[in-house]
PDB file of N, CA and C in Angstrom:
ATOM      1  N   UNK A   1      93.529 116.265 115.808  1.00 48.00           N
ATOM      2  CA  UNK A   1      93.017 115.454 114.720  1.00 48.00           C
ATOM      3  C   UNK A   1      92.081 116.315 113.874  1.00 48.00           C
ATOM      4  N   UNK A   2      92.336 116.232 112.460  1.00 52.00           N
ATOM      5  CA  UNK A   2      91.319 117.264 111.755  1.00 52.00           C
ATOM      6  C   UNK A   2      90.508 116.151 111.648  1.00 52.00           C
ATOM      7  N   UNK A   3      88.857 116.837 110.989  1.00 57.00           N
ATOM      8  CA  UNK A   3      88.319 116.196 110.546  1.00 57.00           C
ATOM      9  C   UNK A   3      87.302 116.454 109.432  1.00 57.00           C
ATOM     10  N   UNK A   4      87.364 115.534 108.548  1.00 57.00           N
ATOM     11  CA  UNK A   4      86.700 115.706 107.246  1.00 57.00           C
ATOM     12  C   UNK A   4      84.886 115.598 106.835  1.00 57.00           C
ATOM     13  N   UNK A   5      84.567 116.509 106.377  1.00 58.00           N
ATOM     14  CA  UNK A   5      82.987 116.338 106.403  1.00 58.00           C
ATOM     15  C   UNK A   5      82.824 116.040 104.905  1.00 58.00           C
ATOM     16  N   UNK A   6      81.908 114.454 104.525  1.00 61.00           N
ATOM     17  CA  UNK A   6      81.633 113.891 103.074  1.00 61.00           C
ATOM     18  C   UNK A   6      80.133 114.381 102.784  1.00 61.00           C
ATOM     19  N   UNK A   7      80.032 114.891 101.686  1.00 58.00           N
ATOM     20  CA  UNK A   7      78.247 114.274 101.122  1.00 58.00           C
ATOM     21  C   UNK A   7      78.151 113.075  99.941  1.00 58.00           C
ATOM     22  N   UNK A   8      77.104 113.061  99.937  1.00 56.00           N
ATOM     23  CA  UNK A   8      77.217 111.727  98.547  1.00 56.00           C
ATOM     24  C   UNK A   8      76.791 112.542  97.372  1.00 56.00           C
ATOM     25  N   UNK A   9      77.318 112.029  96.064  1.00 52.00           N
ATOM     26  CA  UNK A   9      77.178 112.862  95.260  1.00 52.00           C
ATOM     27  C   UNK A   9      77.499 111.567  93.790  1.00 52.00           C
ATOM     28  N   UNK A  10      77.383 112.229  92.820  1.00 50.00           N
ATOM     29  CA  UNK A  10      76.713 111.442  91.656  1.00 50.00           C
ATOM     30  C   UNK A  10      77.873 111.411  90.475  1.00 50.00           C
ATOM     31  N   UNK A  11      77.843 110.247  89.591  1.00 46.00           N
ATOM     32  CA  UNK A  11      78.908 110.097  88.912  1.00 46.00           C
ATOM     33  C   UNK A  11      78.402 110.456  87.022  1.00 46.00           C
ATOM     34  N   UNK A  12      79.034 111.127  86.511  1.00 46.00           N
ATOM     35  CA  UNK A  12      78.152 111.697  84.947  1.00 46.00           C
ATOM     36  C   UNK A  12      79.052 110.341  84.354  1.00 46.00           C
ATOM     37  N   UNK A  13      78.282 109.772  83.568  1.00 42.00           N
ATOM     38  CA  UNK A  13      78.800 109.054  82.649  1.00 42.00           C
ATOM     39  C   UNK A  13      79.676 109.499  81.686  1.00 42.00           C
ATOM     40  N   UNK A  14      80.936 108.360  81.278  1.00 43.00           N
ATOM     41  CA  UNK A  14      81.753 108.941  80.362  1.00 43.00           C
ATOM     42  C   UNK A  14      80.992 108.730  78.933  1.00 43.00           C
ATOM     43  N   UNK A  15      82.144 109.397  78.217  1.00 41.00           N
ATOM     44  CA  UNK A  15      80.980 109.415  76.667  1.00 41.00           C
ATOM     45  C   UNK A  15      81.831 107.955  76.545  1.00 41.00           C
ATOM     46  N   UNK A  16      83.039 107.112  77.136  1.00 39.00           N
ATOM     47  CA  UNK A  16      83.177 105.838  76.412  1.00 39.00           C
ATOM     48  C   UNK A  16      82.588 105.126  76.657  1.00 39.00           C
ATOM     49  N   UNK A  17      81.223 105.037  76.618  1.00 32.00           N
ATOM     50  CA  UNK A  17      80.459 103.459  76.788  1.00 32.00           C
ATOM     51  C   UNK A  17      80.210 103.234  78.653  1.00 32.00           C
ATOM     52  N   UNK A  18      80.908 103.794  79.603  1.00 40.00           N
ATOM     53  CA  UNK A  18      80.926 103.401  80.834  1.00 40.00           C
ATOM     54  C   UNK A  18      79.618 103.708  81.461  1.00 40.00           C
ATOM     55  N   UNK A  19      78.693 102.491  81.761  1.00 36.00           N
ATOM     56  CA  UNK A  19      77.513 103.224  81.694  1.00 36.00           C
ATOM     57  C   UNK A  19      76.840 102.836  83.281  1.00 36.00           C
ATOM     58  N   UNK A  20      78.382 102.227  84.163  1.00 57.00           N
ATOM     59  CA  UNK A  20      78.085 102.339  85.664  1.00 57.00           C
ATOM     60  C   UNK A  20      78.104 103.652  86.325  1.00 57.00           C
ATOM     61  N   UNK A  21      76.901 104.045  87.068  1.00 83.00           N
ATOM     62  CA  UNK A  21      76.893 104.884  87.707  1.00 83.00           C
ATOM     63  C   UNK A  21      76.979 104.862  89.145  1.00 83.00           C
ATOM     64  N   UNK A  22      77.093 105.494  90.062  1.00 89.00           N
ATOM     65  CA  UNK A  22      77.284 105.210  91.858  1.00 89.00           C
ATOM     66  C   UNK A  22      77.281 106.650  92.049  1.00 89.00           C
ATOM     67  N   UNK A  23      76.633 106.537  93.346  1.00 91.00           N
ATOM     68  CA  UNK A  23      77.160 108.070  94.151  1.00 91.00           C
ATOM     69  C   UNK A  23      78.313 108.070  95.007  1.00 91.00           C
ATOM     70  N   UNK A  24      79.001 108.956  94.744  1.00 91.00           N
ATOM     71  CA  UNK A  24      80.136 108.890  95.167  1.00 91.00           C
ATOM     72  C   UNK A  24      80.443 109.974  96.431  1.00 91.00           C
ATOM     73  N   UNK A  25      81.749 109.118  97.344  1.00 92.00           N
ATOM     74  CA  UNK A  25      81.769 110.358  98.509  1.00 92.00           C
ATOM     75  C   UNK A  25      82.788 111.517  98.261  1.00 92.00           C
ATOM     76  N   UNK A  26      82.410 112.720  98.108  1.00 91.00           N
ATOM     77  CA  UNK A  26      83.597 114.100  98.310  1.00 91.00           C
ATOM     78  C   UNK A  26      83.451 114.928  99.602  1.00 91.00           C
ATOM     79  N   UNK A  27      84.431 115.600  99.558  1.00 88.00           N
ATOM     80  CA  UNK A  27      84.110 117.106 100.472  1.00 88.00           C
ATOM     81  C   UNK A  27      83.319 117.633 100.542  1.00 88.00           C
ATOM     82  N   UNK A  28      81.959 118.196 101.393  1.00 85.00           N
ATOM     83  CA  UNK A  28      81.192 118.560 101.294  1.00 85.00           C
ATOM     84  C   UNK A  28      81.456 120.405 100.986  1.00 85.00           C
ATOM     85  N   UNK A  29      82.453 120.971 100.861  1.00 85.00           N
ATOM     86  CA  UNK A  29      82.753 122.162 100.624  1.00 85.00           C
ATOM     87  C   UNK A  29      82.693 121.978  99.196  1.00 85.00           C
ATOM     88  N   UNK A  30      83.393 121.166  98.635  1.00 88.00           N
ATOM     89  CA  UNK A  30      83.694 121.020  97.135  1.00 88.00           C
ATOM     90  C   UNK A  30      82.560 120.782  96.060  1.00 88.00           C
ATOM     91  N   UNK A  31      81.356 119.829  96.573  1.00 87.00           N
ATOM     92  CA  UNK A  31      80.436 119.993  96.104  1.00 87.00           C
ATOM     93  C   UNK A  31      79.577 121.191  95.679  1.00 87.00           C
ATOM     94  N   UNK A  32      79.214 122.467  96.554  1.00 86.00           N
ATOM     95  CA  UNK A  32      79.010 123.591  96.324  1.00 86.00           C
ATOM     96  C   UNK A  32      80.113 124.223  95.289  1.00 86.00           C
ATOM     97  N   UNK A  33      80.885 124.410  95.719  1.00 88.00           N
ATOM     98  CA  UNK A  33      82.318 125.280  94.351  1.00 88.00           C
ATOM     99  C   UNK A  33      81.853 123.990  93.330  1.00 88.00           C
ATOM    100  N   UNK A  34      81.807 123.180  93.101  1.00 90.00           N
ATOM    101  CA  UNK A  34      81.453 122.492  91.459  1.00 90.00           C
ATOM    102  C   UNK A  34      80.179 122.819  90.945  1.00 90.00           C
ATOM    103  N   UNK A  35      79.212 122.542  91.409  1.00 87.00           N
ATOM    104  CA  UNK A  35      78.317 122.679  91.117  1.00 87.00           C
ATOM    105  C   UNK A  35      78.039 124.208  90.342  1.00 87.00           C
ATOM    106  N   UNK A  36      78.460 125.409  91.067  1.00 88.00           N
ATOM    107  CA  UNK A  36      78.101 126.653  90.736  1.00 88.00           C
ATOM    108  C   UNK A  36      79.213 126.946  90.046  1.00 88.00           C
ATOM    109  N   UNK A  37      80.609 126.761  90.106  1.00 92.00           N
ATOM    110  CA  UNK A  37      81.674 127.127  88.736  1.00 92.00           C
ATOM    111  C   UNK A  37      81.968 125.837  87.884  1.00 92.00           C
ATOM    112  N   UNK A  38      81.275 124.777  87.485  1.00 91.00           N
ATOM    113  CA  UNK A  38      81.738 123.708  86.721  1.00 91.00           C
ATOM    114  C   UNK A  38      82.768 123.315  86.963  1.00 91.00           C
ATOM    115  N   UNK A  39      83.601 122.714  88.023  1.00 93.00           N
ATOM    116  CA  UNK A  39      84.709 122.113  88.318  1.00 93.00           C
ATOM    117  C   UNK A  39      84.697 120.956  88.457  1.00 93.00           C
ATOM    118  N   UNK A  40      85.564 120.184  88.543  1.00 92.00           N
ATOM    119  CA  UNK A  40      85.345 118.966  88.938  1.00 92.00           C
ATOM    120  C   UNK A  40      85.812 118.384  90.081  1.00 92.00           C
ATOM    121  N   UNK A  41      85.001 117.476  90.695  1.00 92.00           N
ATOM    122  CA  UNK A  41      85.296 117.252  92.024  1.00 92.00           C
ATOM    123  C   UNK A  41      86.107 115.741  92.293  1.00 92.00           C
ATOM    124  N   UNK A  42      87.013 115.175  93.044  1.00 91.00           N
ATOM    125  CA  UNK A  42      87.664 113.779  93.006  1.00 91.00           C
ATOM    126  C   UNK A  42      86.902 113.138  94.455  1.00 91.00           C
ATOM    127  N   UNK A  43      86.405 112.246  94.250  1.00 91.00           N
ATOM    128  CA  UNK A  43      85.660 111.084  94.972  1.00 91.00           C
ATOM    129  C   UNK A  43      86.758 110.727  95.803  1.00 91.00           C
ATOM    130  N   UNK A  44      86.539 110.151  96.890  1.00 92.00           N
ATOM    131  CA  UNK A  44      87.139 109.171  97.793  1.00 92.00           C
ATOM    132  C   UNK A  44      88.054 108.040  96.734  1.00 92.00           C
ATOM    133  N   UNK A  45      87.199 107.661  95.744  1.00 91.00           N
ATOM    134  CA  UNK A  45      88.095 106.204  94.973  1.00 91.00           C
ATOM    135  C   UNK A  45      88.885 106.642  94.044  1.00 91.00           C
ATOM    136  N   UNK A  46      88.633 108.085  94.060  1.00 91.00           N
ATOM    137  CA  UNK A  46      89.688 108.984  92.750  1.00 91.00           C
ATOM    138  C   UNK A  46      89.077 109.120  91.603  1.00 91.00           C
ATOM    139  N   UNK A  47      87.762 108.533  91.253  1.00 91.00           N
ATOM    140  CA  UNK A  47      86.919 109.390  90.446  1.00 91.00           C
ATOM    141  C   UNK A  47      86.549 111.027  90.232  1.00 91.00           C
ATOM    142  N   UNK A  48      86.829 111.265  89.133  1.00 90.00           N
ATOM    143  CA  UNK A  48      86.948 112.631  88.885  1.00 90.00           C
ATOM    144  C   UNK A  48      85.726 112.736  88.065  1.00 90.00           C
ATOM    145  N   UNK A  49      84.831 113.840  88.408  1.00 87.00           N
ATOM    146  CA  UNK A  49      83.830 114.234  87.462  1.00 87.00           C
ATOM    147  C   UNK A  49      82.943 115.818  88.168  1.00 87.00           C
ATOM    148  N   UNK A  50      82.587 116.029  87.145  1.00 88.00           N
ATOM    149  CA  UNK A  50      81.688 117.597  87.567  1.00 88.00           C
ATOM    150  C   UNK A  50      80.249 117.351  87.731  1.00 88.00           C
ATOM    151  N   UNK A  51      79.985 117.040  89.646  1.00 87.00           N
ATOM    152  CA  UNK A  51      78.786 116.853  90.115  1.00 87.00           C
ATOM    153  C   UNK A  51      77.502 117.737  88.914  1.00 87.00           C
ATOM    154  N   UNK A  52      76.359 116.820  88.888  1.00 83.00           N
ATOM    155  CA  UNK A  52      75.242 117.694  88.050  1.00 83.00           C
ATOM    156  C   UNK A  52      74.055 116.270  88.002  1.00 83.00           C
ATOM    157  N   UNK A  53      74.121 115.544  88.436  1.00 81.00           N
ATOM    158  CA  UNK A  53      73.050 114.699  88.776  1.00 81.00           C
ATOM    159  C   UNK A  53      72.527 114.460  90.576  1.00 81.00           C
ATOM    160  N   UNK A  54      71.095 113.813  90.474  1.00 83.00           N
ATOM    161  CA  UNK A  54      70.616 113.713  92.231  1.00 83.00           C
ATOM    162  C   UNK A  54      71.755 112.412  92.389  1.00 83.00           C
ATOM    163  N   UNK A  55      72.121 112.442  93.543  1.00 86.00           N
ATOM    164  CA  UNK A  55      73.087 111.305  93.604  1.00 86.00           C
ATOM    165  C   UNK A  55      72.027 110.399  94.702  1.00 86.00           C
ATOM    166  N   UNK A  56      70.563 110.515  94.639  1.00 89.00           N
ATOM    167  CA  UNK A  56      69.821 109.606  95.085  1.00 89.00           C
ATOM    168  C   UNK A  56      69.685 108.341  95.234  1.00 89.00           C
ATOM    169  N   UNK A  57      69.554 108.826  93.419  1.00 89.00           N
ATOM    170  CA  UNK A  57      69.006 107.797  92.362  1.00 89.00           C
ATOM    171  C   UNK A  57      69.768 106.778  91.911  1.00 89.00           C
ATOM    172  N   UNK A  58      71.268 106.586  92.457  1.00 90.00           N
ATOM    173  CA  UNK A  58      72.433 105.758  92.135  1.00 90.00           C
ATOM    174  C   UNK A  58      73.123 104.917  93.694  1.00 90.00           C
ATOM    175  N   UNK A  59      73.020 104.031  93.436  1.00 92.00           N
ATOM    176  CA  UNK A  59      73.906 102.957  94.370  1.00 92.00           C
ATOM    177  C   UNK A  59      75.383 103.969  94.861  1.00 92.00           C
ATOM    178  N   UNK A  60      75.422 103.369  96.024  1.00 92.00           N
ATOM    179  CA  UNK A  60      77.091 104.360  96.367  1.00 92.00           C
ATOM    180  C   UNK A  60      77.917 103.304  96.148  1.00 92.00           C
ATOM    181  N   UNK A  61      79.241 104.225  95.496  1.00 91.00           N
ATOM    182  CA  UNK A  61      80.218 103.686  94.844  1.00 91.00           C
ATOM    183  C   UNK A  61      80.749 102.629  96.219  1.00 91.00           C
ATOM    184  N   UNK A  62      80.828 100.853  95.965  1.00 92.00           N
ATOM    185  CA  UNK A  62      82.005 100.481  97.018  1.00 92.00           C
ATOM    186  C   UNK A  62      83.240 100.662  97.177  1.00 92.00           C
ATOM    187  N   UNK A  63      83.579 101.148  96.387  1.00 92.00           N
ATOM    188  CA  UNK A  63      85.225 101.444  97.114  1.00 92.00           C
ATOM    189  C   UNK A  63      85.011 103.201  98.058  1.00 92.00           C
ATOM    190  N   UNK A  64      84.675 104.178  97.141  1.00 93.00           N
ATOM    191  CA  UNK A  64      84.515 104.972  98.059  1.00 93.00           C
ATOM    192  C   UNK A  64      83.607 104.654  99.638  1.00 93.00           C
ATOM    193  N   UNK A  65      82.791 103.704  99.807  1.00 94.00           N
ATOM    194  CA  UNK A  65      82.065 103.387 100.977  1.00 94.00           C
ATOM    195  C   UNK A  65      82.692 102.430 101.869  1.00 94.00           C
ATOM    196  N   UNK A  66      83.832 101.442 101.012  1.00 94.00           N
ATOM    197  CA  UNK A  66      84.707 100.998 101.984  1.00 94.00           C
ATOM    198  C   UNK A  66      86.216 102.059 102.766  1.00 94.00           C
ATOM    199  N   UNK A  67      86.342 102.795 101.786  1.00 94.00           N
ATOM    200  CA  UNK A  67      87.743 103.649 102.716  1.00 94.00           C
ATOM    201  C   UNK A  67      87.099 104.782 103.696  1.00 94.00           C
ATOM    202  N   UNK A  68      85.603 104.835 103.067  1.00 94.00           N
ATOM    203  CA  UNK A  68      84.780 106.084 103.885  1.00 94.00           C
ATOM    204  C   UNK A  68      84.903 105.151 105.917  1.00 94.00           C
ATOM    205  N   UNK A  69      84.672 103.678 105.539  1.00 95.00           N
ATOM    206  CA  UNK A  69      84.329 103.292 106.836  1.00 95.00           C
ATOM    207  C   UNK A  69      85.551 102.657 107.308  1.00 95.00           C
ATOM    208  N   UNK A  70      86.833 102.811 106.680  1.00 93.00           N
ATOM    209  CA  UNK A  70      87.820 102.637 107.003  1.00 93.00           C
ATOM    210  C   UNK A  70      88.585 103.616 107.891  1.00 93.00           C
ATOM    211  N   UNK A  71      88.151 104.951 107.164  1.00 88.00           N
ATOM    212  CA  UNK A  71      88.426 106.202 107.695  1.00 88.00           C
ATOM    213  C   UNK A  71      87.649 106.301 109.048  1.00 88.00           C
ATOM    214  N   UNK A  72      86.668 106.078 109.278  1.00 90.00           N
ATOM    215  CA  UNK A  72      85.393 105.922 110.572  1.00 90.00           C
ATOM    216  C   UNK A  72      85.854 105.274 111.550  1.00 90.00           C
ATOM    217  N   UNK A  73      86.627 103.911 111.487  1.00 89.00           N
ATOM    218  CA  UNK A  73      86.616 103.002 112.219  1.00 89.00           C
ATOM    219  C   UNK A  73      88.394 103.417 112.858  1.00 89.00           C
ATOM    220  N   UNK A  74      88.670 104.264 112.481  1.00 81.00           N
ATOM    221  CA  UNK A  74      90.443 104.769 113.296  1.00 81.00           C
ATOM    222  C   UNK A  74      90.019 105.435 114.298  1.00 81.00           C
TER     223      UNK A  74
END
């Protein structure tokens, strides 16, 4: 069984008006490679964006926190 290691991490607002934010769960490898080459990273819920905020300061996304404990509970 492999297994996957998440951190929580932060969602940049789009420029259309979307002005919900959440921290969202990725790869914790992937977070480092975005951060330092501007890439973008895909969330658990398939949100795509290029980590650059504290993902403290934001509610975690529920859908990524429900498949996170979906994934937990197999």
């Amino acid at each position: 069984m492999s297994s996957i290691e998440l951190t929580k991490t932060e969602v940049v607002v789009n420029e259309d008006g979307d002005h919900d934010r959440f921290a969202h769960y990725v790869e914790k490898d992937q977070i480092t490679e975005a951060i330092v080459l501007g890439i973008p990273v895909i969330a658990l819920c398939g949100k795509i964006w290029i980590p650059s905020r504290d993902p403290d300061k934001y509610p975690i996304c529920p859908t990524c926190k429900e498949i996170l404990e979906s994934f937990l509970s197999q």
